[in-house]
CSV table of C-alpha atoms and ligand atoms in Angstrom, one decimal:
chain,number,residue,atom,x,y,z
A,1,MET,CA,0.0,0.0,0.0
A,2,ALA,CA,1.4,3.5,-0.9
A,3,GLN,CA,1.9,6.1,1.7
A,4,ILE,CA,-1.3,7.9,2.7
A,5,LYS,CA,-0.9,11.4,4.0
A,6,ILE,CA,-3.3,12.5,6.8
A,7,ALA,CA,-3.8,16.0,8.2
A,8,VAL,CA,-4.7,16.0,11.9
A,9,LEU,CA,-6.8,18.9,13.1
A,10,VAL,CA,-7.2,19.3,16.8
A,11,GLY,CA,-10.1,21.5,18.1
A,12,SER,CA,-8.4,22.7,21.3
A,13,LEU,CA,-5.6,25.2,21.8
A,14,ARG,CA,-5.2,24.2,25.5
A,15,LYS,CA,-1.7,23.1,26.5
A,16,GLU,CA,-2.9,20.0,28.4
A,17,SER,CA,-5.7,19.3,26.0
A,18,PHE,CA,-7.1,15.8,26.2
A,19,SER,CA,-8.0,16.0,22.5
A,20,ARG,CA,-4.4,16.7,21.6
A,21,LYS,CA,-3.2,13.8,23.8
A,22,MET,CA,-5.7,11.6,22.0
A,23,ALA,CA,-4.6,12.9,18.6
A,24,LYS,CA,-1.0,12.1,19.4
A,25,THR,CA,-2.0,8.6,20.6
A,26,LEU,CA,-3.9,8.0,17.4
A,27,MET,CA,-0.9,9.1,15.4
A,28,LYS,CA,1.4,6.7,17.3
A,29,LEU,CA,-1.0,3.8,16.9
A,30,ALA,CA,-1.7,4.3,13.1
A,31,PRO,CA,-0.7,1.5,10.8
A,32,GLY,CA,2.3,1.8,8.5
A,33,PRO,CA,0.7,3.3,5.3
A,34,LEU,CA,-0.6,6.3,7.2
A,35,SER,CA,1.7,9.3,7.6
A,36,LEU,CA,0.1,11.8,10.0
A,37,GLU,CA,0.9,15.4,10.7
A,38,ILE,CA,-0.9,17.9,13.0
A,39,VAL,CA,-1.8,21.0,11.1
A,40,GLU,CA,-2.1,23.9,13.6
A,41,ILE,CA,-5.2,26.0,13.4
A,42,GLY,CA,-4.8,28.4,16.3
A,43,GLY,CA,-3.2,31.2,14.2
A,44,LEU,CA,-5.9,31.4,11.5
A,45,PRO,CA,-7.6,34.8,11.6
A,46,LEU,CA,-11.4,34.6,11.9
A,47,TYR,CA,-13.0,34.1,8.6
A,48,ASN,CA,-14.3,37.2,6.8
A,49,GLN,CA,-15.3,36.9,3.2
A,50,ASP,CA,-14.3,40.6,2.5
A,51,LEU,CA,-10.7,39.5,2.8
A,52,ASP,CA,-11.1,36.8,0.2
A,53,ASP,CA,-13.0,39.2,-2.1
A,54,SER,CA,-10.3,41.8,-1.7
A,55,GLY,CA,-7.9,39.4,-3.5
A,56,ASN,CA,-5.4,39.8,-0.7
A,57,PRO,CA,-6.4,37.2,1.9
A,58,PRO,CA,-4.3,36.7,5.0
A,59,ALA,CA,-1.1,34.7,4.5
A,60,ALA,CA,-2.2,32.3,7.2
A,61,TRP,CA,-5.3,31.4,5.2
A,62,THR,CA,-3.4,30.9,1.9
A,63,GLY,CA,-0.7,28.9,3.7
A,64,PHE,CA,-3.3,26.7,5.4
A,65,ARG,CA,-5.1,26.1,2.1
A,66,GLU,CA,-2.0,25.2,0.2
A,67,LEU,CA,-0.8,22.9,3.0
A,68,LEU,CA,-4.1,21.0,3.1
A,69,LYS,CA,-3.9,20.2,-0.6
A,70,LYS,CA,-1.0,17.8,-0.1
A,71,PHE,CA,-3.0,15.5,2.2
A,72,ASP,CA,-5.1,12.5,1.2
A,73,GLY,CA,-7.4,12.6,4.2
A,74,VAL,CA,-8.2,14.4,7.4
A,75,LEU,CA,-8.5,13.2,11.0
A,76,PHE,CA,-10.5,15.6,13.2
A,77,VAL,CA,-10.0,15.2,17.0
A,78,THR,CA,-12.1,17.6,18.9
A,79,PRO,CA,-13.6,18.6,22.3
A,80,GLU,CA,-17.2,19.6,22.6
A,81,TYR,CA,-18.0,23.2,23.5
A,82,ASN,CA,-21.7,23.8,24.4
A,83,ARG,CA,-22.7,20.6,22.6
A,84,SER,CA,-21.0,21.8,19.4
A,85,VAL,CA,-17.6,22.2,17.8
A,86,PRO,CA,-15.1,24.8,19.3
A,87,GLY,CA,-15.0,28.0,17.3
A,88,VAL,CA,-11.3,27.5,16.5
A,89,LEU,CA,-12.1,24.3,14.6
A,90,LYS,CA,-15.2,25.6,12.9
A,91,ASN,CA,-13.1,28.6,11.8
A,92,ALA,CA,-10.5,26.3,10.2
A,93,VAL,CA,-13.2,24.4,8.4
A,94,ASP,CA,-14.7,27.6,7.1
A,95,VAL,CA,-11.3,29.0,6.0
A,96,GLY,CA,-10.5,25.8,4.1
A,97,SER,CA,-13.9,25.8,2.4
A,98,ARG,CA,-13.5,29.1,0.6
A,99,PRO,CA,-13.2,30.9,-1.8
A,100,TYR,CA,-16.4,29.4,-3.1
A,101,GLY,CA,-15.6,26.5,-5.5
A,102,LYS,CA,-12.0,26.2,-4.2
A,103,SER,CA,-12.6,24.2,-1.1
A,104,VAL,CA,-9.6,22.2,0.1
A,105,TRP,CA,-11.9,19.6,1.7
A,106,ALA,CA,-13.9,18.3,-1.2
A,107,GLY,CA,-13.5,14.6,-1.7
A,108,LYS,CA,-11.1,14.1,1.1
A,109,PRO,CA,-12.0,11.1,3.3
A,110,CYS,CA,-12.1,11.9,7.0
A,111,ALA,CA,-12.9,10.6,10.4
A,112,VAL,CA,-14.1,12.4,13.6
A,113,VAL,CA,-13.0,11.6,17.1
A,114,SER,CA,-14.6,13.6,19.9
A,115,VAL,CA,-13.1,13.7,23.4
A,116,SER,CA,-14.6,14.9,26.7
A,117,PRO,CA,-14.0,14.4,30.4
A,118,GLY,CA,-17.8,14.0,30.5
A,119,ALA,CA,-19.9,10.8,30.0
A,120,ILE,CA,-21.3,11.6,26.6
A,121,GLY,CA,-17.9,11.7,24.9
A,122,GLY,CA,-18.5,14.8,22.9
A,123,PHE,CA,-21.3,13.3,20.8
A,124,GLY,CA,-22.8,16.7,20.0
A,125,ALA,CA,-19.6,18.1,18.7
A,126,ASN,CA,-18.9,14.9,16.7
A,127,HIS,CA,-22.3,15.1,14.9
A,128,HIS,CA,-22.2,18.9,14.4
A,129,LEU,CA,-18.9,18.4,12.6
A,130,ARG,CA,-20.3,15.5,10.5
A,131,GLN,CA,-23.1,17.9,9.4
A,132,SER,CA,-20.4,20.2,7.9
A,133,MET,CA,-18.7,17.2,6.3
A,134,VAL,CA,-21.8,16.3,4.4
A,135,PHE,CA,-22.0,19.8,2.8
A,136,LEU,CA,-18.2,19.8,2.2
A,137,ASP,CA,-18.4,16.5,0.3
A,138,MET,CA,-16.0,14.7,2.6
A,139,PRO,CA,-16.6,11.0,3.0
A,140,ALA,CA,-16.8,10.6,6.8
A,141,MET,CA,-16.0,7.2,8.2
A,142,GLN,CA,-19.2,5.8,9.8
A,143,GLN,CA,-17.8,2.9,11.9
A,144,PRO,CA,-16.3,2.7,14.3
A,145,GLU,CA,-17.7,5.9,15.9
A,146,ALA,CA,-15.4,7.5,18.4
A,147,TYR,CA,-16.9,9.3,21.4
A,148,ILE,CA,-14.1,9.3,23.9
A,149,GLY,CA,-15.6,10.0,27.4
A,150,GLN,CA,-14.1,10.2,30.9
A,151,ALA,CA,-11.0,11.6,29.2
A,152,ALA,CA,-9.5,12.8,32.5
A,153,ASP,CA,-9.1,9.2,33.6
A,154,LEU,CA,-7.4,7.8,30.5
A,155,PHE,CA,-4.0,9.5,30.3
A,156,ASP,CA,-1.0,9.4,32.6
A,157,GLU,CA,1.0,12.4,33.7
A,158,ARG,CA,3.2,12.2,30.5
A,159,GLY,CA,0.0,12.3,28.3
A,160,ASP,CA,0.2,8.7,27.3
A,161,LEU,CA,-3.1,6.8,26.9
A,162,THR,CA,-2.7,4.1,29.6
A,163,ASN,CA,-6.3,2.8,29.7
A,164,GLU,CA,-6.0,-0.5,27.9
A,165,PRO,CA,-9.6,-0.8,26.5
A,166,ALA,CA,-9.3,2.8,25.1
A,167,ARG,CA,-5.9,2.0,23.6
A,168,ALA,CA,-7.2,-1.1,21.9
A,169,PHE,CA,-10.1,0.9,20.6
A,170,ALA,CA,-7.8,3.6,19.3
A,171,ALA,CA,-5.7,1.1,17.4
A,172,LYS,CA,-8.7,-0.6,15.9
A,173,PHE,CA,-10.1,2.9,14.9
A,174,MET,CA,-6.9,3.7,13.1
A,175,GLN,CA,-6.9,0.4,11.2
A,176,ALA,CA,-10.4,1.1,10.0
A,177,PHE,CA,-9.5,4.7,9.1
A,178,ALA,CA,-6.5,3.6,7.0
A,179,ALA,CA,-8.8,1.2,5.1
A,180,TRP,CA,-11.4,4.0,4.8
A,181,VAL,CA,-8.9,6.5,3.3
A,182,GLU,CA,-7.4,3.9,1.0
A,183,ALA,CA,-10.8,3.0,-0.4
A,184,ASN,CA,-12.0,6.6,-0.7
A,185,LYS,CA,-9.0,8.8,-1.5
A,186,THR,CA,-8.9,10.8,-4.7
A,187,THR,CA,-5.7,12.1,-6.4
A,188,ARG,CA,-4.0,14.8,-4.4
A,189,GLN,CA,-4.6,18.3,-6.0
B,1,FMN,C1,-16.6,26.9,26.5
B,1,FMN,C2,-16.7,25.5,26.9
B,1,FMN,C3,-17.8,24.8,26.7
B,1,FMN,C4,-17.8,23.4,27.1
B,1,FMN,N1,-18.9,22.7,26.7
B,1,FMN,C5,-18.9,21.3,26.9
B,1,FMN,C6,-19.9,20.5,26.4
B,1,FMN,O1,-20.8,20.9,25.7
B,1,FMN,N2,-19.8,19.1,26.6
B,1,FMN,C7,-18.7,18.6,27.2
B,1,FMN,O2,-18.6,17.4,27.3
B,1,FMN,N3,-17.7,19.4,27.8
B,1,FMN,C8,-17.8,20.7,27.6
B,1,FMN,N4,-16.8,21.5,28.1
B,1,FMN,C9,-15.7,20.9,28.9
B,1,FMN,C10,-14.6,20.4,28.0
B,1,FMN,O3,-15.0,19.1,27.6
B,1,FMN,C11,-13.3,20.3,28.7
B,1,FMN,O4,-12.9,21.6,29.1
B,1,FMN,C12,-12.2,19.6,27.9
B,1,FMN,O5,-11.1,19.4,28.7
B,1,FMN,C13,-11.9,20.4,26.7
B,1,FMN,O6,-11.1,19.7,25.8
B,1,FMN,P1,-9.5,19.7,25.8
B,1,FMN,O7,-9.1,19.0,27.0
B,1,FMN,O8,-9.1,19.0,24.5
B,1,FMN,O9,-9.1,21.1,25.8
B,1,FMN,C14,-16.7,22.9,27.7
B,1,FMN,C15,-15.6,23.7,28.0
B,1,FMN,C16,-15.6,25.0,27.6
B,1,FMN,C17,-14.3,25.8,27.9
């Protein structure tokens, strides 16, 4: 199987973020063909269409859009804010989706992992994000679903996922994701 390049977008800017710890774990457990890289989104200015229409959009936007083109797929790992997606992640999704007709997301297979210290595992954020994926024409992996709850109990002080059932699930999830991207990827732009 040829190398498959995956952009990892983390929906939290917090230093000790459980979502980032989960993202790093998923990256470590990914099977060989996957090559994963976290694409940082915290420096993207808030989306404002006037800046695209001006013909001189912020360099952070154009750099992000160019960077995303080299990936075959996207892994979203996100907390839940008020039963939805944190603004920083929604902003990144919006920036990548424009200018109209030039979305970097179209056709890229993806998966969504939501992470929360709560019991519901970020279900609301997970499905709000999936709603955008439908419009953006991103084939989103259906199974297994990943709602990682009780996140405060899963990691050790070094940020390693030490909970064995969660670790086994994470490995299984990445195996399925590799197969999903392989089956659904289109040629890189
Ligand atoms: C503005 C805000 C809204 C939140 N809303 C939710 C929520 O709807 N559901 C939930 O499970 N946790 C919610 N939380 C708690 C987060 O799950 C918790 O802060 C978590 O650690 C954030 O993810 P992170 O560790 O990756 O930064 C919220 C936290 C903040 C700051």
